[in-house]
mmCIF file of C-alpha atoms and ligand atoms in Angstrom:
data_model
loop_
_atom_site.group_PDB
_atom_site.id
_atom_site.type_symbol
_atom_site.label_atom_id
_atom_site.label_comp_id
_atom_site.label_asym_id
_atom_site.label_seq_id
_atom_site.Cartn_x
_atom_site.Cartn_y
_atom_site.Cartn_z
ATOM 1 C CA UNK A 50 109.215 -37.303 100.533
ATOM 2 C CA UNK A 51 106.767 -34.523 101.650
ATOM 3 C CA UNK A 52 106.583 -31.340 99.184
ATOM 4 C CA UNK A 53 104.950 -28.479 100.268
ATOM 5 C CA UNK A 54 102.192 -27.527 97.927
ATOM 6 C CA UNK A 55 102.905 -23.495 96.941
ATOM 7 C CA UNK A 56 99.835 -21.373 95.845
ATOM 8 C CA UNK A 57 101.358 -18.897 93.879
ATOM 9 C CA UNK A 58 99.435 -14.918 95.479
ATOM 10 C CA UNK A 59 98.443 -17.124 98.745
ATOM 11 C CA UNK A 60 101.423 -15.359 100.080
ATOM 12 C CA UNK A 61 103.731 -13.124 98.266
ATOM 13 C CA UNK A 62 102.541 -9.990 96.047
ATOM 14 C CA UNK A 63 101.494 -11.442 92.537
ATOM 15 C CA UNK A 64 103.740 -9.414 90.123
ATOM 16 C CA UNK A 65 102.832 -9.224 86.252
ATOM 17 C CA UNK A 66 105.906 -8.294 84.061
ATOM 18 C CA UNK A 67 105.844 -7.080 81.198
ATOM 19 C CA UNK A 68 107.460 -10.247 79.573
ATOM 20 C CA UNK A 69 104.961 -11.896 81.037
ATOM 21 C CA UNK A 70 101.938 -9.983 79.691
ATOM 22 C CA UNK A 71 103.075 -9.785 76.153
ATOM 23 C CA UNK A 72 103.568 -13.201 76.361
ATOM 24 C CA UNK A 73 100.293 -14.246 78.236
ATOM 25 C CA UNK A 74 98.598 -11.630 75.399
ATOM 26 C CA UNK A 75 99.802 -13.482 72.308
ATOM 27 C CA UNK A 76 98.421 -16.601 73.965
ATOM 28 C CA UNK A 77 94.748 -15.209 74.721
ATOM 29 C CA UNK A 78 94.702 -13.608 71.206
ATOM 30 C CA UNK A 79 97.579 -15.967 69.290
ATOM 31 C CA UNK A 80 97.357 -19.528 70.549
ATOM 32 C CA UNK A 81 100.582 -20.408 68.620
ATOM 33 C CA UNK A 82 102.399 -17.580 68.955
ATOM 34 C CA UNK A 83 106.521 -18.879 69.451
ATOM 35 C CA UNK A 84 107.095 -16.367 71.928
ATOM 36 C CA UNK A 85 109.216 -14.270 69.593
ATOM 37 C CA UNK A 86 107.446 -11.086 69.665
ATOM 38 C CA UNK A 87 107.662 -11.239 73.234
ATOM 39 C CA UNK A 88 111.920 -12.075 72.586
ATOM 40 C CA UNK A 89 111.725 -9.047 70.536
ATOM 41 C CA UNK A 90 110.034 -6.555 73.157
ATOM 42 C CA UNK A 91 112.482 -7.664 75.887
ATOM 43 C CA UNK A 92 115.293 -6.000 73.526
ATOM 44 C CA UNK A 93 113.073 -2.615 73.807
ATOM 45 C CA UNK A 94 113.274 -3.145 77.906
ATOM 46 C CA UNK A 95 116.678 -4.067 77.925
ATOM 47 C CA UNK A 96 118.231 -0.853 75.792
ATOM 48 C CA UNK A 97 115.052 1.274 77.907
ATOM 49 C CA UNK A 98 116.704 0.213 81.265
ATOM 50 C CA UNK A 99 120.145 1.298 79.983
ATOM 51 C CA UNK A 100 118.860 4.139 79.200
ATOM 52 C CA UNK A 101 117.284 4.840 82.443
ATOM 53 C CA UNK A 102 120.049 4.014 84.386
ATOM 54 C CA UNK A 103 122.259 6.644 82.280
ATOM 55 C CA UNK A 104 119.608 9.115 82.784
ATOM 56 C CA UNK A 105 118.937 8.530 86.574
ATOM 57 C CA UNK A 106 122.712 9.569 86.660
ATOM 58 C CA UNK A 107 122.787 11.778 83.810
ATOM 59 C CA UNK A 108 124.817 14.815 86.476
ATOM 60 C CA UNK A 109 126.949 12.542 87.587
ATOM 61 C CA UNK A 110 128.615 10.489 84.556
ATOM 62 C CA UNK A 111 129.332 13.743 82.592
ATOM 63 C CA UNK A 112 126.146 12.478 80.010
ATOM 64 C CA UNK A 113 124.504 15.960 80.126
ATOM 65 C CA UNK A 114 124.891 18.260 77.516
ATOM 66 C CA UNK A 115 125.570 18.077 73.786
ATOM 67 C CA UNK A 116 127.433 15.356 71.982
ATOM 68 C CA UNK A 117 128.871 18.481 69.687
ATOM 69 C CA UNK A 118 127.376 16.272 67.129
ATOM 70 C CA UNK A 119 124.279 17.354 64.460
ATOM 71 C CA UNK A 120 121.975 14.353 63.976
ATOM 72 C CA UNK A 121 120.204 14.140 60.689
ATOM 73 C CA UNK A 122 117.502 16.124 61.814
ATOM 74 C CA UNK A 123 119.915 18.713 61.991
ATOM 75 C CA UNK A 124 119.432 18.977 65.880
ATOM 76 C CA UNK A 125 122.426 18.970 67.836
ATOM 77 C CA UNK A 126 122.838 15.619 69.146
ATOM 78 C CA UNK A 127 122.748 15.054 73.397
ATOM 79 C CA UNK A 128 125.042 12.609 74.441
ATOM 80 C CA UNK A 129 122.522 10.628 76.238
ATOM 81 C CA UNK A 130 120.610 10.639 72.465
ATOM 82 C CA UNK A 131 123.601 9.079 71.283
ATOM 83 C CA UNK A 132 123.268 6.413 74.160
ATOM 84 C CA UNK A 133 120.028 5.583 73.926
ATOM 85 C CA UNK A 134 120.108 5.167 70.072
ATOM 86 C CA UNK A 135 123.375 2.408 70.311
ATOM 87 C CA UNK A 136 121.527 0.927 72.904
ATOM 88 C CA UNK A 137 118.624 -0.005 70.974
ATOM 89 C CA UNK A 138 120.485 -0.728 67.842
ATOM 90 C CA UNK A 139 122.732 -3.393 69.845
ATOM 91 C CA UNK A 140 119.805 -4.272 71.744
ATOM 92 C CA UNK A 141 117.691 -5.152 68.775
ATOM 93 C CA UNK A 142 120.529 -6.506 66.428
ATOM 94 C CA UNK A 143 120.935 -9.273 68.764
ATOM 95 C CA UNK A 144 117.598 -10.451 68.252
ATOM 96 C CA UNK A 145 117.639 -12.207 65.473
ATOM 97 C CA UNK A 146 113.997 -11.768 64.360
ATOM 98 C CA UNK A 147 114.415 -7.865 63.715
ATOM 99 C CA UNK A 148 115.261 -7.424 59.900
ATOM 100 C CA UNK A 149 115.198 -3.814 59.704
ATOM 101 C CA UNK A 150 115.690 -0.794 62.201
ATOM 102 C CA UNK A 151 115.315 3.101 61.873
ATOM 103 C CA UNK A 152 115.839 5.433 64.221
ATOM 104 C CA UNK A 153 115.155 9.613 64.347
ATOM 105 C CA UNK A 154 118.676 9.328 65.008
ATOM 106 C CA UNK A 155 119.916 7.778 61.727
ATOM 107 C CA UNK A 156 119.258 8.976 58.549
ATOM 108 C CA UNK A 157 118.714 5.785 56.369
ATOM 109 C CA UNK A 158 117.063 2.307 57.506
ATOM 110 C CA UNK A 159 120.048 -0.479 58.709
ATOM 111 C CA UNK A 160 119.124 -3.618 57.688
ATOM 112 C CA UNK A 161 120.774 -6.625 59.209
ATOM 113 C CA UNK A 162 121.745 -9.200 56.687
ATOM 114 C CA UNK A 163 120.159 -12.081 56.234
ATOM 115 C CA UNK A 164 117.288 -11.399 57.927
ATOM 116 C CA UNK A 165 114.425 -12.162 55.616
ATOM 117 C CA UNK A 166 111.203 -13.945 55.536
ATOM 118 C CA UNK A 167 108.024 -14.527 57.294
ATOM 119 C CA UNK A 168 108.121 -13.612 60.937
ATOM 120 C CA UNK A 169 110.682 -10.579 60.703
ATOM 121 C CA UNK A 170 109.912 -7.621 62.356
ATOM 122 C CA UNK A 171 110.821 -3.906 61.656
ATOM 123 C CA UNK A 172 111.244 -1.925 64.739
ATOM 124 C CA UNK A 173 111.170 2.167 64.153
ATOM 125 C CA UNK A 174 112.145 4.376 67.222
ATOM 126 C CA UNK A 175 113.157 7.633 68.736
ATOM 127 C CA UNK A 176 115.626 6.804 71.053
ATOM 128 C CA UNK A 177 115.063 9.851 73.198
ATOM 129 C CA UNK A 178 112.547 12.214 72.693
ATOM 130 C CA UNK A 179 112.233 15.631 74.425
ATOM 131 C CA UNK A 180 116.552 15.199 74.449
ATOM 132 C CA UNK A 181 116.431 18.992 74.534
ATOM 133 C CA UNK A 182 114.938 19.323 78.094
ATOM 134 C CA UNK A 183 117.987 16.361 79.495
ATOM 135 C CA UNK A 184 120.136 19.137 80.833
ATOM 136 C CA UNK A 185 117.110 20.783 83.117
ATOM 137 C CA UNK A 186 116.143 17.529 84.530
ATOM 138 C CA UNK A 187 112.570 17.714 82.520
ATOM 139 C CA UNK A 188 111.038 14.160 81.719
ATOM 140 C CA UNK A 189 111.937 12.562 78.045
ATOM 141 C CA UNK A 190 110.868 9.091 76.840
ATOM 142 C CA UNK A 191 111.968 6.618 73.832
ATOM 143 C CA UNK A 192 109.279 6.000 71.678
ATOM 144 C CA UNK A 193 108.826 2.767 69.546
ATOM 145 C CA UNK A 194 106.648 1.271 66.862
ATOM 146 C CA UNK A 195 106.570 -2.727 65.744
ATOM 147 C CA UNK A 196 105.515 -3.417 61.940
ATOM 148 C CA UNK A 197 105.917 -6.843 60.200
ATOM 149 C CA UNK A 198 108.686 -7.132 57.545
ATOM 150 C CA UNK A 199 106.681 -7.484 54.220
ATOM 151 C CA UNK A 200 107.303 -11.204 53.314
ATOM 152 C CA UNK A 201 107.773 -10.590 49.315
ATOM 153 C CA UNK A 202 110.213 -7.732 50.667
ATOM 154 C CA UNK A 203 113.389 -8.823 48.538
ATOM 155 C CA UNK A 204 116.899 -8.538 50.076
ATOM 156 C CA UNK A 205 117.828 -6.365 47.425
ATOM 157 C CA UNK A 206 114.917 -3.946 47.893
ATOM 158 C CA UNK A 207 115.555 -0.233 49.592
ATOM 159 C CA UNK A 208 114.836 -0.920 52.865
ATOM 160 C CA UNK A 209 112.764 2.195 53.440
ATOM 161 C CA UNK A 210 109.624 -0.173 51.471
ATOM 162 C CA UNK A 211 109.804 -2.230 54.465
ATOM 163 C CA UNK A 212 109.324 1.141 56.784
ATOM 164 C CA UNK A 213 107.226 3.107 55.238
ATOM 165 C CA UNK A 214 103.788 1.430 56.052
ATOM 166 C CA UNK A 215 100.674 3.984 57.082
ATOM 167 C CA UNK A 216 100.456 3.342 61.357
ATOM 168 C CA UNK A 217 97.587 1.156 60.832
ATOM 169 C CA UNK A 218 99.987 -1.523 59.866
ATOM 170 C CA UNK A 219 101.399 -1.419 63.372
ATOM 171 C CA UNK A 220 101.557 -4.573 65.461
ATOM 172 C CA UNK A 221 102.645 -2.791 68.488
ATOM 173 C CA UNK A 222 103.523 0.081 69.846
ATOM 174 C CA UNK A 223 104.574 2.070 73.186
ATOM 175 C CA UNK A 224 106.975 4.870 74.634
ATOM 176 C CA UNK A 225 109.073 4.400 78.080
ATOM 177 C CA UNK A 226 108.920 8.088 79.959
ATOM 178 C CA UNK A 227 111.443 8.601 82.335
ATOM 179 C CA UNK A 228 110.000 10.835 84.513
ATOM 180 C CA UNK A 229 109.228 10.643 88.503
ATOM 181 C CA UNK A 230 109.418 6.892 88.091
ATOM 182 C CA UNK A 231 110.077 4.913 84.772
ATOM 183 C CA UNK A 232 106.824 3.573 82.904
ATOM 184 C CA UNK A 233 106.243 1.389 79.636
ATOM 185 C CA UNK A 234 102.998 1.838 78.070
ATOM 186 C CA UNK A 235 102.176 -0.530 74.886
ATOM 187 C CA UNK A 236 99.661 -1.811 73.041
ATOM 188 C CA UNK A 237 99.409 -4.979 70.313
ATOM 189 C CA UNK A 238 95.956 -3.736 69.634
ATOM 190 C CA UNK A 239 94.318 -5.625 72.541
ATOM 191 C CA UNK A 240 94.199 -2.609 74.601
ATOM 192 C CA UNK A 241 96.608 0.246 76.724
ATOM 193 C CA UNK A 242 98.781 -1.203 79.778
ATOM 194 C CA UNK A 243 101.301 0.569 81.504
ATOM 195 C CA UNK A 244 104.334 -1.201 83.378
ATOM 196 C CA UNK A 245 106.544 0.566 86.261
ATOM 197 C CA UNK A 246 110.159 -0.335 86.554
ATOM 198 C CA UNK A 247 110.332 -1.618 89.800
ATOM 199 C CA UNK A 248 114.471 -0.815 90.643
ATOM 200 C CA UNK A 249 114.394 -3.025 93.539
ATOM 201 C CA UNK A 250 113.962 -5.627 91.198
ATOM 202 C CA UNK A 251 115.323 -4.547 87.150
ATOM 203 C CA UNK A 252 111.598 -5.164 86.157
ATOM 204 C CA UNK A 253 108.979 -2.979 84.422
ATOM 205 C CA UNK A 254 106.073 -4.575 86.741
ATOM 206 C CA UNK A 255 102.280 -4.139 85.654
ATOM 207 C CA UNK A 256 100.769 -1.292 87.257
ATOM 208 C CA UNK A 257 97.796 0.264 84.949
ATOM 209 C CA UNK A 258 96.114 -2.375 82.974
ATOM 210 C CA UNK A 259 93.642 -1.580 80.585
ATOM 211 C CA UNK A 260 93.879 2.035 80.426
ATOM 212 C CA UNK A 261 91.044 4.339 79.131
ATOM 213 C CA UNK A 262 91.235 7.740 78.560
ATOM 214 C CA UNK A 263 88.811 9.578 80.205
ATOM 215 C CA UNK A 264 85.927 10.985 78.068
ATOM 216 C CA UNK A 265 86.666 14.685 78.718
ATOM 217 C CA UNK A 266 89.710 16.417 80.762
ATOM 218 C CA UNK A 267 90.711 19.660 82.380
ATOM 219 C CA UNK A 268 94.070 20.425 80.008
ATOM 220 C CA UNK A 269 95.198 21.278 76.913
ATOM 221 C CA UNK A 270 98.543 20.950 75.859
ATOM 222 C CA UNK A 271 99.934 22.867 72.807
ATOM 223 C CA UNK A 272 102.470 25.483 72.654
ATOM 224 C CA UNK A 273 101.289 28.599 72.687
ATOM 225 C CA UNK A 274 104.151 30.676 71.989
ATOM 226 C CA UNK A 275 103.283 29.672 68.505
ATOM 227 C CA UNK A 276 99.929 31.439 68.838
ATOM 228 C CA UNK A 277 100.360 33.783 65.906
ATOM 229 C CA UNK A 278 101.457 31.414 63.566
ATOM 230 C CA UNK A 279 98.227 28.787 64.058
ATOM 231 C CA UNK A 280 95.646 28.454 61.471
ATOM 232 C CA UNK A 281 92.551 30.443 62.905
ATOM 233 C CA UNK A 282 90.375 26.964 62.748
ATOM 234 C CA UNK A 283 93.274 25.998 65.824
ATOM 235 C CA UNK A 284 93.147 29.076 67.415
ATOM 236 C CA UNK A 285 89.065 29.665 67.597
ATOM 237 C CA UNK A 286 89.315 25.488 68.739
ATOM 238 C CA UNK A 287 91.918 26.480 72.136
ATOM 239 C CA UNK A 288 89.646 30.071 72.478
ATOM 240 C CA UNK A 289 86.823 27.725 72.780
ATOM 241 C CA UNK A 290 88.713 25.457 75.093
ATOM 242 C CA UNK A 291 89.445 28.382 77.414
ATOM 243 C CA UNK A 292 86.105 30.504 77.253
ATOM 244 C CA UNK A 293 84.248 27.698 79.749
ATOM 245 C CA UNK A 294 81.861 26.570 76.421
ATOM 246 C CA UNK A 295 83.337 22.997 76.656
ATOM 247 C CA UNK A 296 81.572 23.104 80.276
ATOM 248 C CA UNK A 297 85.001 23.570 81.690
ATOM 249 C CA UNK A 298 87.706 26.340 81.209
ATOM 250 C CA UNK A 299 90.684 24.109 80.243
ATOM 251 C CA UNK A 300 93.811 24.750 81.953
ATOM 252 C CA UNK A 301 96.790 24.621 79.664
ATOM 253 C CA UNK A 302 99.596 22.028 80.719
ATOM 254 C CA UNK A 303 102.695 21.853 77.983
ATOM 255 C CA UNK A 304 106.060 20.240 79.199
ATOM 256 C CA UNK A 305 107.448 20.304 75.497
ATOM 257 C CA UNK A 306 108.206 16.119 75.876
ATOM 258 C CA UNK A 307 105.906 14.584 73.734
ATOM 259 C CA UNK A 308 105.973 11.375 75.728
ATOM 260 C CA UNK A 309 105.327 13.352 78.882
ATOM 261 C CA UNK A 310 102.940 15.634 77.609
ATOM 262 C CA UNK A 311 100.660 12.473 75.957
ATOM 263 C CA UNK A 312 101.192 10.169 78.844
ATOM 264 C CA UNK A 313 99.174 13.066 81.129
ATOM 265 C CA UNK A 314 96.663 13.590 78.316
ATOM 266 C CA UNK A 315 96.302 9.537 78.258
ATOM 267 C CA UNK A 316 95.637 9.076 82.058
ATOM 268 C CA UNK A 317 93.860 12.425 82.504
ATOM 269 C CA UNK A 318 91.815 12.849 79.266
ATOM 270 C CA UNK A 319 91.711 16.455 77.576
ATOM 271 C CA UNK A 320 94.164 16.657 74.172
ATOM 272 C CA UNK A 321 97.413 18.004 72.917
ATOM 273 C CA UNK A 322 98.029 19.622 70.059
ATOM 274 C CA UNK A 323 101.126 20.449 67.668
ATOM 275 C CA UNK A 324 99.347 22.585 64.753
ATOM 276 C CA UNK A 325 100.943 23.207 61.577
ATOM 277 C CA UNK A 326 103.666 26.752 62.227
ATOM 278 C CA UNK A 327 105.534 29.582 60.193
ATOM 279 C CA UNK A 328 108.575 27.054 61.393
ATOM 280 C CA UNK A 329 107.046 24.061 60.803
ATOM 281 C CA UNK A 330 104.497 24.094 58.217
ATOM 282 C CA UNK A 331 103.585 20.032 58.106
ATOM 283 C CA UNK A 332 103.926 20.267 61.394
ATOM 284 C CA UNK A 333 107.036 19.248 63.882
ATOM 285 C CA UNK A 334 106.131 16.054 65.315
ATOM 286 C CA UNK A 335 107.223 12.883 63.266
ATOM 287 C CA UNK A 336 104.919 10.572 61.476
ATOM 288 C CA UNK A 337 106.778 7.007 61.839
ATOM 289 C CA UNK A 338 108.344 7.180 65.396
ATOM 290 C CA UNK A 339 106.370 9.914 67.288
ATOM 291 C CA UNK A 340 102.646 10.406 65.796
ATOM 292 C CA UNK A 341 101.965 6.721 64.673
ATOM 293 C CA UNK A 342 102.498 5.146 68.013
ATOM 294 C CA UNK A 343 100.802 7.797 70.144
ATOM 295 C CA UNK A 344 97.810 7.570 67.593
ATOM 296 C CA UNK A 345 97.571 3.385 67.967
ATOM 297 C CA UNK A 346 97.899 3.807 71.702
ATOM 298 C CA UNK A 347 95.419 6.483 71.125
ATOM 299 C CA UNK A 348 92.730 4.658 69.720
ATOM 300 C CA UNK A 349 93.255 1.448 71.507
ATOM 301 C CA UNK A 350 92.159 3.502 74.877
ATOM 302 C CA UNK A 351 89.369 5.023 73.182
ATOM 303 C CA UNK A 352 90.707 8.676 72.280
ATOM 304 C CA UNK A 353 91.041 9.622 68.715
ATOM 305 C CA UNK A 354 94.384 11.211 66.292
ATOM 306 C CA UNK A 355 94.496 13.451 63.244
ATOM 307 C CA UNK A 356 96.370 15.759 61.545
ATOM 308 C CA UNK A 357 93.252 17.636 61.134
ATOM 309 C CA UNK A 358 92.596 15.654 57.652
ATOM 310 C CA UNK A 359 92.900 12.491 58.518
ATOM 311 C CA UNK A 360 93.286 9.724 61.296
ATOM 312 C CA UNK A 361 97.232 9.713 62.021
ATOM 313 C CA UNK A 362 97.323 5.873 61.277
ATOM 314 C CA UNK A 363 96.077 6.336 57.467
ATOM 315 C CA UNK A 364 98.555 8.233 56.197
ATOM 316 C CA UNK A 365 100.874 6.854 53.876
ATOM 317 C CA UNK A 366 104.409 8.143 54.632
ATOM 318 C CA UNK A 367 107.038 8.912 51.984
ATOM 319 C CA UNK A 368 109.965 9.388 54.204
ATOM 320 C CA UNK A 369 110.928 7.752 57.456
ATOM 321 C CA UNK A 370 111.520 11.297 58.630
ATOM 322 C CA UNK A 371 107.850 12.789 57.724
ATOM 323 C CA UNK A 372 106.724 15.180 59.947
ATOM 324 C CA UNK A 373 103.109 15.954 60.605
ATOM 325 C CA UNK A 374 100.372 17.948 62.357
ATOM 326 C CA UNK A 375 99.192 16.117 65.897
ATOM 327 C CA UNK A 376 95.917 16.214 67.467
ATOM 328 C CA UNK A 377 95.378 13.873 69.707
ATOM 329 C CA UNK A 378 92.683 13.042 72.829
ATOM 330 C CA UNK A 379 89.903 11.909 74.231
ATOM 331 C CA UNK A 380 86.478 11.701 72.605
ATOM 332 C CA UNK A 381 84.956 14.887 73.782
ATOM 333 C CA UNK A 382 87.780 17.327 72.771
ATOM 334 C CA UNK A 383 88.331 15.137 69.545
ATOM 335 C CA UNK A 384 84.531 15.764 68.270
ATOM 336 C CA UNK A 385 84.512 19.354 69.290
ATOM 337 C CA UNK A 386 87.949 20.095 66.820
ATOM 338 C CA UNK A 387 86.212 18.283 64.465
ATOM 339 C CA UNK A 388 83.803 20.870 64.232
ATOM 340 C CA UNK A 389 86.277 23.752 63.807
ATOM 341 C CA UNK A 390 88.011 22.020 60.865
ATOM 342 C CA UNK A 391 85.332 20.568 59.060
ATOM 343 C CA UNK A 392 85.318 22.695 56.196
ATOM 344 C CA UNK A 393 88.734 20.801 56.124
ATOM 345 C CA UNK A 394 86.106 17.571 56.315
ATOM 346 C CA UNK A 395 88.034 13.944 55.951
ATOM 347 C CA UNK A 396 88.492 13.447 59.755
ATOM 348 C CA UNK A 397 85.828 10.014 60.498
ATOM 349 C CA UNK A 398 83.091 11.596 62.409
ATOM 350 C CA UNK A 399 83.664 10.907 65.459
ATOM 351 C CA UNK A 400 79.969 9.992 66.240
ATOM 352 C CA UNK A 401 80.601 7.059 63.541
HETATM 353 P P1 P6P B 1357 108.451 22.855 70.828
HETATM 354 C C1 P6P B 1357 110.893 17.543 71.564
HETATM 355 O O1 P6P B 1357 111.944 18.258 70.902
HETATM 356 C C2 P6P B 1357 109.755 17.378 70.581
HETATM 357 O O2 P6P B 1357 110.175 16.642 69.463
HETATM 358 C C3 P6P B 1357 108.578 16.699 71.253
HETATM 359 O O3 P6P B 1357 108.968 15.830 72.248
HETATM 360 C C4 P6P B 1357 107.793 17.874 71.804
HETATM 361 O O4 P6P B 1357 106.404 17.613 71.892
HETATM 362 C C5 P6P B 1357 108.071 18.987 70.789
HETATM 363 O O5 P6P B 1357 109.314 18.664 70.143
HETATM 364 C C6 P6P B 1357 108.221 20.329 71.472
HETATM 365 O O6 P6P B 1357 108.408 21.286 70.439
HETATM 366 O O7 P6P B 1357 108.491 23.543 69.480
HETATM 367 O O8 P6P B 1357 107.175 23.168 71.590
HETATM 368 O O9 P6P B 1357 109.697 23.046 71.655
#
C-alpha cells in the first residue's frame, strides 16, 4: 500500500500552542516531566477562554455591571468577576494535581481534599483584574501564579502555609489580557512567551516567543491623580522622567488595568508605577496574585520589580491579600529609581 510521506511546515502554517510549548519546555529543561504541569495550565486556558467568550459578549448577555455583591476586598463584585472566578475554581478542581486554590475573589484558601503529596500544585489568581473598567469596554486580564504544594504540608495544616511563599518560589506564572485580541503571556523561568487566541480555531497559538523588554522606553505609567499623596523620592523620579534628563521626555500612558498597563510596559520598555498613597499606604496592588507574577515575568525578560525596598519576589507575605508598592520595568528606568530611593537602599543594584 503506498503512504504518502507528510512533512509537517512543508505545507501548512506550523502552529505552536501553548499546550504544546509548556509541554515541549518541561522536556528541554525536565526530561521526565509527566506532562502534568502542562494538564494543569490547560485548566488556566480553559476557564481564560470562558472568560473571553463572556467578555467578547459582555453587552449582549446582560454580564455588564455589578453583581450587587461586595467581594472580600470590599469592592463591589462585577458579574463577569464572579464568572471568571467559578470558572477557574471548576476549571482547576477538576485537575486533580491542584491541592490548593486562592483567589482575590475569596477570602480564605479552598483546599480540595485529599490532595496531598509530592507533585501538588497551588494555583493563586485574580480572576479579573481591572473588573472596574468591564462596563466601558477598557481591557482587563486574569492573572495567575503556580507554586508547589510544600510536601511536609500536613492535611490538617491552615492552608494559607501552603500560599504564602515569597514570589521567588514561583514555578510559573502569566496573565491573559483581553484586550484588541486575547493574549497569554507565561513564564516557568525559562524565559517570556506570549500566545494569541486564535478564534478560528479555540487555541492560544504562539505568537511572541522569547520576549525582552526593551532596555529603555518612551512611557510611564502611574496614576497621577495621586500626585500629592506620593513620597517626594516618587515624585522627583516621574519629574525626572518628564524633564528630557533620561534622554527622552517620557510620555505618560495609564489605562488603570494592571495587566494592560504591564503588558505595554513589557513589549515597549519604560516602567509603571503604583507608589505607596494617603488611600493606600502599602500600596494598592496585591502581593500574591498581581505583583509576584508581573515581577517573575519581569525578570525573566530582563526588566527588574520592587517595592522600592526590595525585589517584589523576596518578600515574605503574611496574608494572601497583602498589598504592596509596584515598580516595575526595564533596566534603564529601574537603575535610575534606584537612585532616587537609595537612601531607602535594599533594592540589588541594578549594575550587580
Ligand atoms: P487606580 C484595578 O482595579 C487595579 O487593581 C489594577 O488593575 C490597576 O493597576 C489599579 O487597580 C488601578 O488603580 O487607583 O489607579 O484606579
Amino acid at each position: 500500500m503506498n503512504t504518502k510521506r507528510f512533512v509537517l511546515g512543508a505545507t501548512d502554517p506550523v502552529i505552536v500552542t501553548v499546550q504544546q510549548h509548556i509541554l515541549r519546555e518541561q522536556r528541554k529543561h525536565s526530561p521526565h516531566a509527566t506532562g502534568s504541569f502542562s494538564w494543569l495550565l490547560s485548566g488556566i486556558t480553559l476557564a481564560t477562554k470562558m472568560t473571553e467568550a463572556r467578555v467578547r459578549r459582555a453587552g449582549l448577555l446582560d454580564m455588564l455591571g455589578s453583581a450587587e455583591r461586595v467581594n472580600v476586598q470590599g469592592e463591589l463584585q462585577q458579574k463577569l468577576d464572579v464568572y471568571a472566578n467559578a470558572a477557574l475554581v471548576h476549571c482547576l478542581g477538576i485537575r486533580e494535581n491542584v491541592a490548593i486554590i486562592a483567589s482575590e475573589e475569596i477570602d480564605e484558601a479552598i483546599t480540595f481534599d485529599g490532595r496531598s503529596g509530592p507533585g501538588k500544585y497551588v494555583v493563586v489568581f485574580d480572576p479579573l483584574d481591572g473588573s472596574s473598567n468591564i462596563d466601558v469596554n477598557v481591557s482587563v486580564g486574569t492573572i495567575f501564579s503556580i507554586l508547589a504544594l510544600p510536601e511536609d504540608l500536613r492535611a490538617s495544616d491552615d492552608a494559607s502555609l501552603a500560599v504564602l511563599q515569597p514570589g521567588v518560589k514561583q514555578l510559573a506564572a502569566g496573565y491573559v489580557v483581553y484586550g484588541s485580541s486575547t493574549i497569554m503571556v507565561y513564564t516557568t523561568g525559562h524565559g517570556v512567551h506570549g500566545f494569541t487566541l486564535d478564534p478560528a480555531i479555540g487555541a492560544f497559538v504562539l505568537s511572541h516567543e522569547n520576549i525582552r523588554m526593551p532596555r529603555q522606553g518612551d512611557y510611564y505609567s502611574s496614576n497621577d491623580g495621586n500626585w500629592d499623596t506620593f513620597p517626594q523620592p516618587y515624585r522627583d523620579y516621574i519629574s525626572y522622567l518628564r524633564s528630557g534628563e533620561a534622554g527622552r521626555r517620557y510620555s505618560l500612558r495609564y489605562i488603570g488595568s494592571l495587566v494592560a498597563d504591564f503588558h505595554r510596559t513589557l513589549l515597549r520598555g519604560g516602567v509603571f508605577l503604583y507608589p505607596p498613597t494617603d488611600k493606600n499606604p502599602q500600596g494598592k496592588l496585591r502581593l500574591l496574585y498581581e505583583a509576584n507574577p508581573v515581577a517573575f515575568i519581569a525578570e525573566q525578560a530582563g526588566g527588574f520589580a520592587t517595592d522600592a525596598t526590595q525585589r517584589i519576589l523576596e518578600i515574605v507575605p503574611t496574608d494572601i491579600h497583602d498589598r504592596t508598592p509596584l515598580i516595575v520595568g526595564g533596566p534603564f528606568e529601574m537603575a535610575a529609581f534606584e537612585k532616587f530611593v537609595q537612601p531607602a537602599r535594599r533594592v540589588p543594584s541594578l549594575a550587580s
